[in-house]
Structure formats: C-alpha cells, structure tokens
Amino acid sequence: MKREITYILERLGQIFEQQYADWQVVDLTTVGSGLDTLVCQARSAPFGPIAIKVPWYRWVSTNNDPDVDARELLQQEAVLSTHLAAYHVATPHVYALHQGDDDFDFLVSEFIAHDESKPDEYEFGALMRAIHASPPPQISFVMQGTTPLHVTLAERLTRRLEVVTRLTGTPFNTRSAADIQAILEPANTRQSILHMDARPENLLIYQGKILAIIDWSNALLGAPALDLARIAEYGYLSPDFLRGYGNQHCFAHLPSAVEMLYRLDTATMLTVVFLSENRNVERGKMQFERVSELYAAFEKETSHE
C-alpha cells in the first residue's frame, strides 16, 4: 500500500527525534515526488540543508519492472553517489541510509539548491563522459543482478514488448530472448556505469550549470552506447552534448541492429510508462508509434539473418 504524505512526514519526524536527535532536524517539508519516491527537505545542525528520499512502498512492482526492492535501490544510490564523487563526478554527499525494522527506509543527502533552468549541453556531455570513464564499484546492480548486459536487455525487451502488445492489442513478432542476446553480445565489450535515466529532471541545475546528478535507480553495467541511446531517445543528444562527451560519432562503429535494440529499450519502457504507470494518452501514442517504427526497422535490418 502506498504511504500517505502525512504519514511519511510524521514518521520521519519521529525517527529524527528518536534516532538522530543530535541532528536537530527542523523545517521538514516535501519538495518533490516521483512514481516511486517522495523527496523531502529539512535543516539540520551538523549538515545544514538536507534532502530525504523516501520510497512510497518497500516493494515496487510495475509493468516495466515487477518486484523491485526499494531498499536495494536506496542502497545502490548511496553506494554509487559516494563512489562516483571520489572520481570527481558531481553527486550530492550522502549523510545516512536509514533502514527501519518496519521497512520504513530513507536516504539522507546534501540538499543542493537548484532552479528550473536547462542544463549546459556541453557540461551534460562531459558529465556523462566522466561517469562512463569511472571504474565501477564491486556491487550487483539492482536492475541487472549478476547477468551480463546483453542478457538483461534481451530478457526485458521481450517481456516489455509483450506488455506493449497486451496494452495496445498490436502484436509484435518478437524474436526470442536468445536471438536478441546473440545480436547484442558482440557489442557488450565494455563495463561502464550507466545511469540510464540521465535527463534534466535528474540533474540539479542552477542558471544552466550542472551541480549534481541524482537518481541511480535504473543504473546498469555495460556498454556506454546504451546510455547514449537512451539520452538520444529522450532528445538530448545534441551536437554540443557530443562535443562535451568527446565523441561526435558515438554510434558510428555500432551495428545498426544493436543501435535499434538499444533505442527500442527506451521506447518500450516509455510506452509502458505512459500507457499504464503515469498515464498520458498523447505521449503514450507517440511512444507506441516509435516502438513500431524501431521494431519494423530492426526486423528489416535482420531479416536476412
């Protein structure tokens, strides 16, 4: 059951008073929310302004990703934020990861004041380059487990295409997961940290300057081209971004079928989001058309195989 905002604020107040009394937390309020979490702000004596990220549920289950443990997502965010900061990637400083016996968990981080300005595109590209160049920590990524990237993508693509078919009534002659794995595997030659949701909503920006990147719930380990394909499908892979990234032709050596599958991974996810999780008829229709376009191109490209 989804927690109510009033309950979350009351529970946070109790926990801060009982277990973090020396923080002297005051002025607790909400500042934002998403499909899976509520974000609060407060002031503390030792840290100043703090941000508190609280999952709506302990277990998150959607048409895109069934049975995900929100506790593990908070753990992953704490690890990746701290790890990447050591490699000069701008992330908020993590102060505490609270794991309650009653499954009420939250992550406390530095609060970074930001506005609604658009990011400097060159800086955005440079930020993603820094993330992809950083060595990954020795952890198992929540959305991937211990399986290689090409296996994870093949499994979720076939599963999500089945969801799109169920939601729209339009059948796809989906290749087997094994077939898709075989196409993707040769491209999975690099093991980089992939953010997989890099967009302005997950950047803390002030007057165009990127101060930090947040929300590592979708992170994966594998080929950077997958992350860049997602950014391209989001509409942010501009020439200035690519200059900042340091590679104007990031897909030049990627087989066309692999690029299509990388892009299809994003298009199917967004279609499911807008048709069933965060309903938006117009955007759902647009994303479904994109899925149909990409899948038809993929079938044509691979029909000779």
PDB file of C-alpha atoms in Angstrom:
ATOM      1  CA  MET A   1       0.000   0.000   0.000  1.00  0.00           C
ATOM      2  CA  LYS A   2       1.272   3.469  -0.923  1.00  0.00           C
ATOM      3  CA  ARG A   3       2.257   5.546   2.085  1.00  0.00           C
ATOM      4  CA  GLU A   4       0.439   8.834   2.569  1.00  0.00           C
ATOM      5  CA  ILE A   5       2.486  12.045   2.637  1.00  0.00           C
ATOM      6  CA  THR A   6       1.186  12.931   6.098  1.00  0.00           C
ATOM      7  CA  TYR A   7       2.292   9.542   7.417  1.00  0.00           C
ATOM      8  CA  ILE A   8       5.745   9.887   5.859  1.00  0.00           C
ATOM      9  CA  LEU A   9       6.285  13.328   7.375  1.00  0.00           C
ATOM     10  CA  GLU A  10       5.084  12.180  10.797  1.00  0.00           C
ATOM     11  CA  ARG A  11       7.246   9.064  10.703  1.00  0.00           C
ATOM     12  CA  LEU A  12      10.318  10.999   9.583  1.00  0.00           C
ATOM     13  CA  GLY A  13       9.783  13.476  12.416  1.00  0.00           C
ATOM     14  CA  GLN A  14       9.587  10.645  14.941  1.00  0.00           C
ATOM     15  CA  ILE A  15      12.711   8.897  13.654  1.00  0.00           C
ATOM     16  CA  PHE A  16      14.783  12.075  13.504  1.00  0.00           C
ATOM     17  CA  GLU A  17      13.745  12.945  17.062  1.00  0.00           C
ATOM     18  CA  GLN A  18      14.338   9.445  18.448  1.00  0.00           C
ATOM     19  CA  GLN A  19      17.339   8.164  16.494  1.00  0.00           C
ATOM     20  CA  TYR A  20      19.057  11.270  15.110  1.00  0.00           C
ATOM     21  CA  ALA A  21      18.426  13.709  17.953  1.00  0.00           C
ATOM     22  CA  ASP A  22      21.877  15.295  17.646  1.00  0.00           C
ATOM     23  CA  TRP A  23      20.987  16.383  14.108  1.00  0.00           C
ATOM     24  CA  GLN A  24      18.312  18.754  15.490  1.00  0.00           C
ATOM     25  CA  VAL A  25      16.209  18.430  12.351  1.00  0.00           C
ATOM     26  CA  VAL A  26      13.674  21.223  11.754  1.00  0.00           C
ATOM     27  CA  ASP A  27      11.541  22.640   8.935  1.00  0.00           C
ATOM     28  CA  LEU A  28      10.679  19.263   7.428  1.00  0.00           C
ATOM     29  CA  THR A  29       8.634  19.642   4.246  1.00  0.00           C
ATOM     30  CA  THR A  30       8.077  17.994   0.859  1.00  0.00           C
ATOM     31  CA  VAL A  31       9.831  19.329  -2.236  1.00  0.00           C
ATOM     32  CA  GLY A  32       9.091  16.787  -4.953  1.00  0.00           C
ATOM     33  CA  SER A  33       7.764  13.364  -5.816  1.00  0.00           C
ATOM     34  CA  GLY A  34       8.030  10.667  -8.461  1.00  0.00           C
ATOM     35  CA  LEU A  35       6.396   7.379  -9.308  1.00  0.00           C
ATOM     36  CA  ASP A  36       8.354   5.541  -6.626  1.00  0.00           C
ATOM     37  CA  THR A  37       9.586   8.102  -4.094  1.00  0.00           C
ATOM     38  CA  LEU A  38       8.797  11.244  -2.148  1.00  0.00           C
ATOM     39  CA  VAL A  39      11.567  13.812  -1.642  1.00  0.00           C
ATOM     40  CA  CYS A  40      11.595  15.989   1.466  1.00  0.00           C
ATOM     41  CA  GLN A  41      13.770  18.831   2.672  1.00  0.00           C
ATOM     42  CA  ALA A  42      14.810  19.900   6.166  1.00  0.00           C
ATOM     43  CA  ARG A  43      17.558  21.712   8.067  1.00  0.00           C
ATOM     44  CA  SER A  44      19.958  20.019  10.454  1.00  0.00           C
ATOM     45  CA  ALA A  45      22.522  21.384  12.885  1.00  0.00           C
ATOM     46  CA  PRO A  46      25.585  19.451  11.616  1.00  0.00           C
ATOM     47  CA  PHE A  47      24.834  19.428   7.879  1.00  0.00           C
ATOM     48  CA  GLY A  48      22.654  22.416   7.141  1.00  0.00           C
ATOM     49  CA  PRO A  49      20.009  21.782   4.430  1.00  0.00           C
ATOM     50  CA  ILE A  50      19.347  18.089   3.804  1.00  0.00           C
ATOM     51  CA  ALA A  51      17.297  16.134   1.276  1.00  0.00           C
ATOM     52  CA  ILE A  52      15.429  12.985   2.336  1.00  0.00           C
ATOM     53  CA  LYS A  53      14.355  10.435  -0.254  1.00  0.00           C
ATOM     54  CA  VAL A  54      11.574   8.084   0.920  1.00  0.00           C
ATOM     55  CA  PRO A  55      10.071   5.256  -1.173  1.00  0.00           C
ATOM     56  CA  TRP A  56       6.283   5.153  -1.384  1.00  0.00           C
ATOM     57  CA  TYR A  57       6.492   1.362  -0.923  1.00  0.00           C
ATOM     58  CA  ARG A  58       9.094  -1.150   0.253  1.00  0.00           C
ATOM     59  CA  TRP A  59       8.427  -3.277  -2.837  1.00  0.00           C
ATOM     60  CA  VAL A  60       7.906  -1.630  -6.219  1.00  0.00           C
ATOM     61  CA  SER A  61       6.075  -3.611  -8.878  1.00  0.00           C
ATOM     62  CA  THR A  62       5.186  -2.115 -12.257  1.00  0.00           C
ATOM     63  CA  ASN A  63       4.547  -3.358 -15.771  1.00  0.00           C
ATOM     64  CA  ASN A  64       8.102  -2.340 -16.612  1.00  0.00           C
ATOM     65  CA  ASP A  65       9.846  -3.847 -13.594  1.00  0.00           C
ATOM     66  CA  PRO A  66       7.997  -6.277 -11.327  1.00  0.00           C
ATOM     67  CA  ASP A  67       9.096  -6.983  -7.746  1.00  0.00           C
ATOM     68  CA  VAL A  68      11.913  -4.494  -7.143  1.00  0.00           C
ATOM     69  CA  ASP A  69      13.117  -3.922  -3.580  1.00  0.00           C
ATOM     70  CA  ALA A  70      13.133  -0.160  -2.886  1.00  0.00           C
ATOM     71  CA  ARG A  71      15.605  -0.739  -0.049  1.00  0.00           C
ATOM     72  CA  GLU A  72      18.125  -2.107  -2.515  1.00  0.00           C
ATOM     73  CA  LEU A  73      17.587   0.906  -4.767  1.00  0.00           C
ATOM     74  CA  LEU A  74      18.410   3.268  -1.883  1.00  0.00           C
ATOM     75  CA  GLN A  75      21.498   1.202  -1.046  1.00  0.00           C
ATOM     76  CA  GLN A  76      22.608   1.383  -4.667  1.00  0.00           C
ATOM     77  CA  GLU A  77      22.106   5.152  -4.811  1.00  0.00           C
ATOM     78  CA  ALA A  78      24.151   5.640  -1.650  1.00  0.00           C
ATOM     79  CA  VAL A  79      26.996   3.485  -2.975  1.00  0.00           C
ATOM     80  CA  LEU A  80      27.086   4.992  -6.471  1.00  0.00           C
ATOM     81  CA  SER A  81      26.807   8.601  -5.278  1.00  0.00           C
ATOM     82  CA  THR A  82      29.674   8.122  -2.841  1.00  0.00           C
ATOM     83  CA  HIS A  83      31.762   6.047  -5.252  1.00  0.00           C
ATOM     84  CA  LEU A  84      31.467   8.459  -8.176  1.00  0.00           C
ATOM     85  CA  ALA A  85      32.207  11.510  -6.024  1.00  0.00           C
ATOM     86  CA  ALA A  86      35.655  10.001  -5.476  1.00  0.00           C
ATOM     87  CA  TYR A  87      36.175  10.175  -9.256  1.00  0.00           C
ATOM     88  CA  HIS A  88      35.114  13.831  -9.468  1.00  0.00           C
ATOM     89  CA  VAL A  89      31.565  13.188 -10.667  1.00  0.00           C
ATOM     90  CA  ALA A  90      29.204  15.756  -9.162  1.00  0.00           C
ATOM     91  CA  THR A  91      26.816  13.944  -6.797  1.00  0.00           C
ATOM     92  CA  PRO A  92      25.179  15.027  -3.523  1.00  0.00           C
ATOM     93  CA  HIS A  93      27.062  13.987  -0.409  1.00  0.00           C
ATOM     94  CA  VAL A  94      25.320  11.097   1.378  1.00  0.00           C
ATOM     95  CA  TYR A  95      24.874  11.521   5.143  1.00  0.00           C
ATOM     96  CA  ALA A  96      22.850   8.454   6.133  1.00  0.00           C
ATOM     97  CA  LEU A  97      20.947   5.453   4.832  1.00  0.00           C
ATOM     98  CA  HIS A  98      18.199   4.556   7.296  1.00  0.00           C
ATOM     99  CA  GLN A  99      16.792   1.029   7.163  1.00  0.00           C
ATOM    100  CA  GLY A 100      13.893   0.551   9.526  1.00  0.00           C
ATOM    101  CA  ASP A 101      12.725  -2.709  11.082  1.00  0.00           C
ATOM    102  CA  ASP A 102       9.252  -1.712   9.885  1.00  0.00           C
ATOM    103  CA  ASP A 103      10.510  -1.365   6.262  1.00  0.00           C
ATOM    104  CA  PHE A 104      10.383   2.422   6.502  1.00  0.00           C
ATOM    105  CA  ASP A 105      13.637   3.382   4.797  1.00  0.00           C
ATOM    106  CA  PHE A 106      15.083   6.670   3.593  1.00  0.00           C
ATOM    107  CA  LEU A 107      18.260   8.206   2.232  1.00  0.00           C
ATOM    108  CA  VAL A 108      19.586  11.477   3.639  1.00  0.00           C
ATOM    109  CA  SER A 109      21.831  13.542   1.383  1.00  0.00           C
ATOM    110  CA  GLU A 110      23.143  17.041   0.954  1.00  0.00           C
ATOM    111  CA  PHE A 111      20.427  19.407  -0.274  1.00  0.00           C
ATOM    112  CA  ILE A 112      21.639  21.336  -3.307  1.00  0.00           C
ATOM    113  CA  ALA A 113      19.626  24.418  -4.226  1.00  0.00           C
ATOM    114  CA  HIS A 114      18.637  24.375  -7.888  1.00  0.00           C
ATOM    115  CA  ASP A 115      16.292  26.034 -10.357  1.00  0.00           C
ATOM    116  CA  GLU A 116      14.324  25.008 -13.455  1.00  0.00           C
ATOM    117  CA  SER A 117      16.945  26.150 -15.978  1.00  0.00           C
ATOM    118  CA  LYS A 118      18.098  23.935 -18.817  1.00  0.00           C
ATOM    119  CA  PRO A 119      21.499  22.304 -18.479  1.00  0.00           C
ATOM    120  CA  ASP A 120      24.500  23.487 -20.416  1.00  0.00           C
ATOM    121  CA  GLU A 121      24.616  20.792 -23.100  1.00  0.00           C
ATOM    122  CA  TYR A 122      28.414  20.674 -23.283  1.00  0.00           C
ATOM    123  CA  GLU A 123      28.596  20.203 -19.497  1.00  0.00           C
ATOM    124  CA  PHE A 124      25.949  17.484 -19.731  1.00  0.00           C
ATOM    125  CA  GLY A 125      28.059  15.555 -22.240  1.00  0.00           C
ATOM    126  CA  ALA A 126      31.197  15.993 -20.142  1.00  0.00           C
ATOM    127  CA  LEU A 127      29.332  14.717 -17.067  1.00  0.00           C
ATOM    128  CA  MET A 128      28.235  11.549 -18.860  1.00  0.00           C
ATOM    129  CA  ARG A 129      31.755  11.008 -20.161  1.00  0.00           C
ATOM    130  CA  ALA A 130      33.071  11.235 -16.579  1.00  0.00           C
ATOM    131  CA  ILE A 131      30.504   8.682 -15.381  1.00  0.00           C
ATOM    132  CA  HIS A 132      31.326   6.240 -18.184  1.00  0.00           C
ATOM    133  CA  ALA A 133      35.071   6.667 -17.599  1.00  0.00           C
ATOM    134  CA  SER A 134      34.847   5.949 -13.852  1.00  0.00           C
ATOM    135  CA  PRO A 135      35.652   2.397 -12.751  1.00  0.00           C
ATOM    136  CA  PRO A 136      32.542   0.607 -11.482  1.00  0.00           C
ATOM    137  CA  PRO A 137      32.240  -0.411  -7.829  1.00  0.00           C
ATOM    138  CA  GLN A 138      32.098  -4.079  -6.899  1.00  0.00           C
ATOM    139  CA  ILE A 139      28.341  -4.276  -6.458  1.00  0.00           C
ATOM    140  CA  SER A 140      25.443  -6.068  -8.101  1.00  0.00           C
ATOM    141  CA  PHE A 141      23.188  -3.571  -9.868  1.00  0.00           C
ATOM    142  CA  VAL A 142      19.545  -3.916  -8.827  1.00  0.00           C
ATOM    143  CA  MET A 143      18.071  -3.896 -12.347  1.00  0.00           C
ATOM    144  CA  GLN A 144      20.689  -6.329 -13.621  1.00  0.00           C
ATOM    145  CA  GLY A 145      21.794  -8.670 -10.883  1.00  0.00           C
ATOM    146  CA  THR A 146      24.794 -10.746 -11.914  1.00  0.00           C
ATOM    147  CA  THR A 147      23.799 -11.217 -15.550  1.00  0.00           C
ATOM    148  CA  PRO A 148      25.678  -9.548 -18.428  1.00  0.00           C
ATOM    149  CA  LEU A 149      24.080  -6.520 -20.049  1.00  0.00           C
ATOM    150  CA  HIS A 150      23.096  -8.283 -23.266  1.00  0.00           C
ATOM    151  CA  VAL A 151      21.219 -10.944 -21.280  1.00  0.00           C
ATOM    152  CA  THR A 152      19.411  -8.355 -19.142  1.00  0.00           C
ATOM    153  CA  LEU A 153      18.388  -6.314 -22.189  1.00  0.00           C
ATOM    154  CA  ALA A 154      17.173  -9.307 -24.170  1.00  0.00           C
ATOM    155  CA  GLU A 155      15.036 -10.521 -21.271  1.00  0.00           C
ATOM    156  CA  ARG A 156      13.431  -7.186 -20.521  1.00  0.00           C
ATOM    157  CA  LEU A 157      12.907  -6.226 -24.156  1.00  0.00           C
ATOM    158  CA  THR A 158      10.961  -9.389 -24.902  1.00  0.00           C
ATOM    159  CA  ARG A 159       8.990  -9.038 -21.656  1.00  0.00           C
ATOM    160  CA  ARG A 160       8.161  -5.369 -22.187  1.00  0.00           C
ATOM    161  CA  LEU A 161       7.172  -5.894 -25.823  1.00  0.00           C
ATOM    162  CA  GLU A 162       4.690  -8.465 -24.566  1.00  0.00           C
ATOM    163  CA  VAL A 163       3.325  -5.798 -22.189  1.00  0.00           C
ATOM    164  CA  VAL A 164       3.022  -3.302 -25.061  1.00  0.00           C
ATOM    165  CA  THR A 165       1.125  -5.926 -27.064  1.00  0.00           C
ATOM    166  CA  ARG A 166      -1.215  -6.526 -24.121  1.00  0.00           C
ATOM    167  CA  LEU A 167      -1.833  -2.814 -23.601  1.00  0.00           C
ATOM    168  CA  THR A 168      -2.377  -1.923 -27.267  1.00  0.00           C
ATOM    169  CA  GLY A 169      -3.680  -5.132 -28.827  1.00  0.00           C
ATOM    170  CA  THR A 170      -0.995  -4.815 -31.515  1.00  0.00           C
ATOM    171  CA  PRO A 171       1.102  -7.973 -31.829  1.00  0.00           C
ATOM    172  CA  PHE A 172       4.846  -7.915 -32.389  1.00  0.00           C
ATOM    173  CA  ASN A 173       6.564 -10.918 -33.917  1.00  0.00           C
ATOM    174  CA  THR A 174       9.018 -10.783 -31.081  1.00  0.00           C
ATOM    175  CA  ARG A 175      12.318 -12.570 -31.526  1.00  0.00           C
ATOM    176  CA  SER A 176      13.259 -14.922 -28.765  1.00  0.00           C
ATOM    177  CA  ALA A 177      15.424 -13.599 -25.961  1.00  0.00           C
ATOM    178  CA  ALA A 178      18.182 -15.923 -27.170  1.00  0.00           C
ATOM    179  CA  ASP A 179      18.097 -14.364 -30.658  1.00  0.00           C
ATOM    180  CA  ILE A 180      18.329 -10.852 -29.246  1.00  0.00           C
ATOM    181  CA  GLN A 181      21.158 -11.881 -26.913  1.00  0.00           C
ATOM    182  CA  ALA A 182      23.132 -13.164 -29.877  1.00  0.00           C
ATOM    183  CA  ILE A 183      22.779  -9.828 -31.667  1.00  0.00           C
ATOM    184  CA  LEU A 184      23.669  -7.740 -28.602  1.00  0.00           C
ATOM    185  CA  GLU A 185      26.527  -9.780 -27.156  1.00  0.00           C
ATOM    186  CA  PRO A 186      29.325  -8.696 -29.562  1.00  0.00           C
ATOM    187  CA  ALA A 187      28.710  -5.032 -28.679  1.00  0.00           C
ATOM    188  CA  ASN A 188      28.931  -5.623 -24.923  1.00  0.00           C
ATOM    189  CA  THR A 189      32.703  -5.230 -24.722  1.00  0.00           C
ATOM    190  CA  ARG A 190      32.985  -2.525 -22.066  1.00  0.00           C
ATOM    191  CA  GLN A 191      31.885  -2.461 -18.448  1.00  0.00           C
ATOM    192  CA  SER A 192      30.926   1.107 -17.565  1.00  0.00           C
ATOM    193  CA  ILE A 193      28.489   2.559 -15.063  1.00  0.00           C
ATOM    194  CA  LEU A 194      25.332   3.518 -16.972  1.00  0.00           C
ATOM    195  CA  HIS A 195      22.938   5.965 -15.337  1.00  0.00           C
ATOM    196  CA  MET A 196      20.031   5.027 -17.661  1.00  0.00           C
ATOM    197  CA  ASP A 197      17.836   7.999 -16.727  1.00  0.00           C
ATOM    198  CA  ALA A 198      20.071  10.974 -17.494  1.00  0.00           C
ATOM    199  CA  ARG A 199      17.752  13.904 -18.254  1.00  0.00           C
ATOM    200  CA  PRO A 200      17.243  17.402 -16.823  1.00  0.00           C
ATOM    201  CA  GLU A 201      14.767  16.086 -14.218  1.00  0.00           C
ATOM    202  CA  ASN A 202      17.625  14.120 -12.635  1.00  0.00           C
ATOM    203  CA  LEU A 203      20.155  16.936 -12.812  1.00  0.00           C
ATOM    204  CA  LEU A 204      20.453  19.597 -10.130  1.00  0.00           C
ATOM    205  CA  ILE A 205      20.992  22.757 -12.166  1.00  0.00           C
ATOM    206  CA  TYR A 206      21.425  26.413 -11.252  1.00  0.00           C
ATOM    207  CA  GLN A 207      21.448  29.025 -14.018  1.00  0.00           C
ATOM    208  CA  GLY A 208      22.409  26.376 -16.556  1.00  0.00           C
ATOM    209  CA  LYS A 209      25.304  24.976 -14.520  1.00  0.00           C
ATOM    210  CA  ILE A 210      25.028  21.312 -13.557  1.00  0.00           C
ATOM    211  CA  LEU A 211      25.690  20.978  -9.822  1.00  0.00           C
ATOM    212  CA  ALA A 212      24.961  17.245  -9.417  1.00  0.00           C
ATOM    213  CA  ILE A 213      23.297  14.195 -10.919  1.00  0.00           C
ATOM    214  CA  ILE A 214      20.823  12.126  -8.871  1.00  0.00           C
ATOM    215  CA  ASP A 215      18.583   9.033  -9.006  1.00  0.00           C
ATOM    216  CA  TRP A 216      20.527   5.870  -9.798  1.00  0.00           C
ATOM    217  CA  SER A 217      17.517   3.514  -9.669  1.00  0.00           C
ATOM    218  CA  ASN A 218      17.879   2.424 -13.302  1.00  0.00           C
ATOM    219  CA  ALA A 219      21.657   2.039 -13.317  1.00  0.00           C
ATOM    220  CA  LEU A 220      23.257  -0.788 -15.278  1.00  0.00           C
ATOM    221  CA  LEU A 221      26.755  -2.042 -16.030  1.00  0.00           C
ATOM    222  CA  GLY A 222      27.836  -2.353 -19.648  1.00  0.00           C
ATOM    223  CA  ALA A 223      28.355  -0.535 -22.954  1.00  0.00           C
ATOM    224  CA  PRO A 224      28.126   3.292 -22.766  1.00  0.00           C
ATOM    225  CA  ALA A 225      26.328   3.358 -26.137  1.00  0.00           C
ATOM    226  CA  LEU A 226      23.194   2.062 -24.371  1.00  0.00           C
ATOM    227  CA  ASP A 227      23.166   5.085 -22.032  1.00  0.00           C
ATOM    228  CA  LEU A 228      23.756   7.407 -25.001  1.00  0.00           C
ATOM    229  CA  ALA A 229      20.947   5.747 -26.972  1.00  0.00           C
ATOM    230  CA  ARG A 230      18.588   6.446 -24.075  1.00  0.00           C
ATOM    231  CA  ILE A 231      19.682  10.088 -23.957  1.00  0.00           C
ATOM    232  CA  ALA A 232      19.158  10.269 -27.734  1.00  0.00           C
ATOM    233  CA  GLU A 233      15.613   8.882 -27.399  1.00  0.00           C
ATOM    234  CA  TYR A 234      14.970  11.437 -24.655  1.00  0.00           C
ATOM    235  CA  GLY A 235      16.021  14.114 -27.169  1.00  0.00           C
ATOM    236  CA  TYR A 236      19.179  15.451 -25.504  1.00  0.00           C
ATOM    237  CA  LEU A 237      21.997  14.037 -27.647  1.00  0.00           C
ATOM    238  CA  SER A 238      22.779  17.367 -29.291  1.00  0.00           C
ATOM    239  CA  PRO A 239      25.996  18.364 -31.121  1.00  0.00           C
ATOM    240  CA  ASP A 240      27.075  20.362 -28.051  1.00  0.00           C
ATOM    241  CA  PHE A 241      26.412  17.329 -25.822  1.00  0.00           C
ATOM    242  CA  LEU A 242      28.561  15.174 -28.099  1.00  0.00           C
ATOM    243  CA  ARG A 243      31.358  17.748 -28.083  1.00  0.00           C
ATOM    244  CA  GLY A 244      31.311  17.675 -24.293  1.00  0.00           C
ATOM    245  CA  TYR A 245      31.256  13.896 -24.353  1.00  0.00           C
ATOM    246  CA  GLY A 246      34.272  13.919 -26.633  1.00  0.00           C
ATOM    247  CA  ASN A 247      32.828  11.699 -29.354  1.00  0.00           C
ATOM    248  CA  GLN A 248      30.843  13.247 -32.183  1.00  0.00           C
ATOM    249  CA  HIS A 249      30.150   9.838 -33.740  1.00  0.00           C
ATOM    250  CA  CYS A 250      29.276   7.682 -30.739  1.00  0.00           C
ATOM    251  CA  PHE A 251      27.227   5.152 -32.765  1.00  0.00           C
ATOM    252  CA  ALA A 252      29.494   5.026 -35.833  1.00  0.00           C
ATOM    253  CA  HIS A 253      31.008   1.635 -35.022  1.00  0.00           C
ATOM    254  CA  LEU A 254      27.847   0.148 -33.532  1.00  0.00           C
ATOM    255  CA  PRO A 255      25.946  -2.330 -35.727  1.00  0.00           C
ATOM    256  CA  SER A 256      22.627  -0.844 -36.843  1.00  0.00           C
ATOM    257  CA  ALA A 257      20.622  -3.699 -35.318  1.00  0.00           C
ATOM    258  CA  VAL A 258      22.281  -3.134 -31.931  1.00  0.00           C
ATOM    259  CA  GLU A 259      21.584   0.609 -32.005  1.00  0.00           C
ATOM    260  CA  MET A 260      17.938  -0.105 -32.850  1.00  0.00           C
ATOM    261  CA  LEU A 261      17.643  -2.520 -29.926  1.00  0.00           C
ATOM    262  CA  TYR A 262      19.310  -0.022 -27.581  1.00  0.00           C
ATOM    263  CA  ARG A 263      16.821   2.644 -28.665  1.00  0.00           C
ATOM    264  CA  LEU A 264      13.932   0.173 -28.508  1.00  0.00           C
ATOM    265  CA  ASP A 265      14.807  -0.500 -24.864  1.00  0.00           C
ATOM    266  CA  THR A 266      13.948   3.130 -24.097  1.00  0.00           C
ATOM    267  CA  ALA A 267      10.923   3.367 -26.399  1.00  0.00           C
ATOM    268  CA  THR A 268       9.254   0.285 -24.923  1.00  0.00           C
ATOM    269  CA  MET A 269       9.900   1.495 -21.379  1.00  0.00           C
ATOM    270  CA  LEU A 270       8.360   4.895 -22.107  1.00  0.00           C
ATOM    271  CA  THR A 271       5.376   3.345 -23.875  1.00  0.00           C
ATOM    272  CA  VAL A 272       4.603   1.202 -20.850  1.00  0.00           C
ATOM    273  CA  VAL A 273       5.047   4.200 -18.520  1.00  0.00           C
ATOM    274  CA  PHE A 274       2.643   6.428 -20.435  1.00  0.00           C
ATOM    275  CA  LEU A 275       0.077   3.726 -21.135  1.00  0.00           C
ATOM    276  CA  SER A 276      -0.111   2.185 -17.663  1.00  0.00           C
ATOM    277  CA  GLU A 277       2.031   3.800 -14.947  1.00  0.00           C
ATOM    278  CA  ASN A 278       1.871   7.555 -15.499  1.00  0.00           C
ATOM    279  CA  ARG A 279      -0.965   7.669 -17.999  1.00  0.00           C
ATOM    280  CA  ASN A 280      -0.657  10.223 -20.784  1.00  0.00           C
ATOM    281  CA  VAL A 281      -2.658   9.277 -23.857  1.00  0.00           C
ATOM    282  CA  GLU A 282      -0.856  11.560 -26.313  1.00  0.00           C
ATOM    283  CA  ARG A 283       2.654  10.654 -25.172  1.00  0.00           C
ATOM    284  CA  GLY A 284       1.705   7.000 -24.947  1.00  0.00           C
ATOM    285  CA  LYS A 285       0.516   7.075 -28.558  1.00  0.00           C
ATOM    286  CA  MET A 286       3.683   8.858 -29.674  1.00  0.00           C
ATOM    287  CA  GLN A 287       5.952   6.361 -27.912  1.00  0.00           C
ATOM    288  CA  PHE A 288       3.990   3.404 -29.256  1.00  0.00           C
ATOM    289  CA  GLU A 289       4.486   4.751 -32.769  1.00  0.00           C
ATOM    290  CA  ARG A 290       8.205   4.989 -32.021  1.00  0.00           C
ATOM    291  CA  VAL A 291       8.254   1.360 -30.847  1.00  0.00           C
ATOM    292  CA  SER A 292       6.500   0.276 -34.041  1.00  0.00           C
ATOM    293  CA  GLU A 293       8.958   2.263 -36.169  1.00  0.00           C
ATOM    294  CA  LEU A 294      12.040   0.888 -34.426  1.00  0.00           C
ATOM    295  CA  TYR A 295      10.809  -2.681 -34.387  1.00  0.00           C
ATOM    296  CA  ALA A 296       9.947  -2.594 -38.097  1.00  0.00           C
ATOM    297  CA  ALA A 297      13.412  -1.229 -38.882  1.00  0.00           C
ATOM    298  CA  PHE A 298      15.013  -3.881 -36.700  1.00  0.00           C
ATOM    299  CA  GLU A 299      13.070  -6.655 -38.454  1.00  0.00           C
ATOM    300  CA  LYS A 300      14.069  -5.313 -41.840  1.00  0.00           C
ATOM    301  CA  GLU A 301      17.717  -4.992 -40.837  1.00  0.00           C
ATOM    302  CA  THR A 302      17.895  -8.554 -39.511  1.00  0.00           C
ATOM    303  CA  SER A 303      15.531 -10.351 -41.904  1.00  0.00           C
ATOM    304  CA  HIS A 304      18.451 -11.752 -43.897  1.00  0.00           C
ATOM    305  CA  GLU A 305      19.967 -13.409 -40.817  1.00  0.00           C
TER     306      GLU A 305
END
